[in-house]
CSV table of C-alpha atoms in Angstrom, one decimal:
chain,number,residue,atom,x,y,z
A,6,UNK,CA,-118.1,-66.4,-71.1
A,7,UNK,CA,-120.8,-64.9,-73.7
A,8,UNK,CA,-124.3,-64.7,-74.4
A,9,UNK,CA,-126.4,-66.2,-76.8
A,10,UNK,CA,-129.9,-64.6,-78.0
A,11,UNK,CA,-131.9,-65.8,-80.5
A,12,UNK,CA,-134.5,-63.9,-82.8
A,13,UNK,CA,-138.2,-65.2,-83.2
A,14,UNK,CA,-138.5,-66.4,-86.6
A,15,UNK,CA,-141.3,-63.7,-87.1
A,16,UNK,CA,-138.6,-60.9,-86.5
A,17,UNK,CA,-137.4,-59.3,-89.8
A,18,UNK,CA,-134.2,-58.2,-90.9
A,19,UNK,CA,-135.0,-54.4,-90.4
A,20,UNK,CA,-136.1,-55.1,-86.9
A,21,UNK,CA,-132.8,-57.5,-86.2
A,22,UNK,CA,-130.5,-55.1,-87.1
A,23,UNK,CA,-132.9,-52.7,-84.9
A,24,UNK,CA,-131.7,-54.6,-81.8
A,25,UNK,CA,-128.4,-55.2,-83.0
A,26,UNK,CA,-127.2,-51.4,-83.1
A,27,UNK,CA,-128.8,-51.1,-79.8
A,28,UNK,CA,-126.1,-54.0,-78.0
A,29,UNK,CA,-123.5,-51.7,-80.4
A,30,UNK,CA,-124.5,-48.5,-79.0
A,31,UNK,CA,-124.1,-49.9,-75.7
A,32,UNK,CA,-120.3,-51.1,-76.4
A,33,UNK,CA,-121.6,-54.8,-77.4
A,34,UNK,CA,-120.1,-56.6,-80.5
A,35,UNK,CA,-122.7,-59.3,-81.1
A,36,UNK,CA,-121.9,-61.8,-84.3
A,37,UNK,CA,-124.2,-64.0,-85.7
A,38,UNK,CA,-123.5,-67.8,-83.8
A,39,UNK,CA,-123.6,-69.1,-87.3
A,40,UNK,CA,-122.6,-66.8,-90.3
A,41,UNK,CA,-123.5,-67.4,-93.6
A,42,UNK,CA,-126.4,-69.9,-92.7
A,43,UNK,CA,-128.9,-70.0,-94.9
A,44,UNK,CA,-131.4,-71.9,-92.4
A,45,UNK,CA,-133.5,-69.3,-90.6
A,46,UNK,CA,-133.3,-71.1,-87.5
A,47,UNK,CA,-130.0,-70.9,-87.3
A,48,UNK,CA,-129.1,-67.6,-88.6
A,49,UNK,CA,-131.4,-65.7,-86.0
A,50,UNK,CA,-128.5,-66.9,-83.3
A,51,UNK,CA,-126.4,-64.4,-81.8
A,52,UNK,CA,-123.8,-64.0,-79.4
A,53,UNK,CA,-122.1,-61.3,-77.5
A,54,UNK,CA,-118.6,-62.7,-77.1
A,55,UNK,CA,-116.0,-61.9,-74.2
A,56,UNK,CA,-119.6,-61.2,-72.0
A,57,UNK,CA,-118.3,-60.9,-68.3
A,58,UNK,CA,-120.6,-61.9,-66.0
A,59,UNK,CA,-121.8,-58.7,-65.1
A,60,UNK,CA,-122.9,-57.7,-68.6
A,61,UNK,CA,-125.3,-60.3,-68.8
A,62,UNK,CA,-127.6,-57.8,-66.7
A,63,UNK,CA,-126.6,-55.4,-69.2
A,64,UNK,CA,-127.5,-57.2,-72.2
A,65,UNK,CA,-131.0,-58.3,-70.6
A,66,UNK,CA,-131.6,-54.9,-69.8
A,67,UNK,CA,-131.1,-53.9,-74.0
A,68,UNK,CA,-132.5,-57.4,-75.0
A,69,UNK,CA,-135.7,-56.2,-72.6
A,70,UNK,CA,-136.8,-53.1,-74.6
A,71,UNK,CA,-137.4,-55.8,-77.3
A,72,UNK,CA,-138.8,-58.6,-75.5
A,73,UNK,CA,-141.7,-59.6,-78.0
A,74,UNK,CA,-138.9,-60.1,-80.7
A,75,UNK,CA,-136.4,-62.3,-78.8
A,76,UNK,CA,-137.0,-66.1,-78.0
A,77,UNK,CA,-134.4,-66.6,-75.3
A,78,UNK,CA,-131.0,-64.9,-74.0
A,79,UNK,CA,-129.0,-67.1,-71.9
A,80,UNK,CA,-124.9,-67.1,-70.9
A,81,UNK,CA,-122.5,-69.2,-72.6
A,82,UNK,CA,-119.6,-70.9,-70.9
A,83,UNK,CA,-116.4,-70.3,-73.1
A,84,UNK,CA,-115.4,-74.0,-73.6
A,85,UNK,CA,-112.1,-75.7,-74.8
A,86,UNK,CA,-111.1,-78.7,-76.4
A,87,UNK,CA,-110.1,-80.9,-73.7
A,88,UNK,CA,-106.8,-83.0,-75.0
């Protein structure tokens, strides 16, 4: 499982990076969903990979400090190809 959070597209860079060393601090590895993009949209994506489902509550909790700057945070079902 992960989570996925996406920026506002009023949030800048500065402030971004802002909440992303928070989720470091806290042991988190977030990675943009889409890296490289060059469509806003898309590149304000994140997710926090290997999330159990315990650290969803954890992640909210950081993601809640900056609440006026996210759009949504929701978890992720790892999915495989299905063969």
């Amino acid at each position: 499982m992960s989570v996925q959070f996406k920026f506002k597209d009023s949030v800048g860079a500065g402030r971004q990076q802002e909440v992303l060393q928070a989720l470091t601090k806290a042991g988190f590895a977030p990675e943009s969903l889409f890296p490289g993009q060059t469509r806003p949209s898309l590149a304000s994506i994140y997710t926090v990979p290997n999330a159990e489902a315990m650290d969803l509550k954890s992640v909210n909790a950081i993601l809640s400090k900056y609440k006026s700057e996210i759009d949504y945070v929701e978890p992720a079902p790892e999915r495989r190809p299905k063969f």
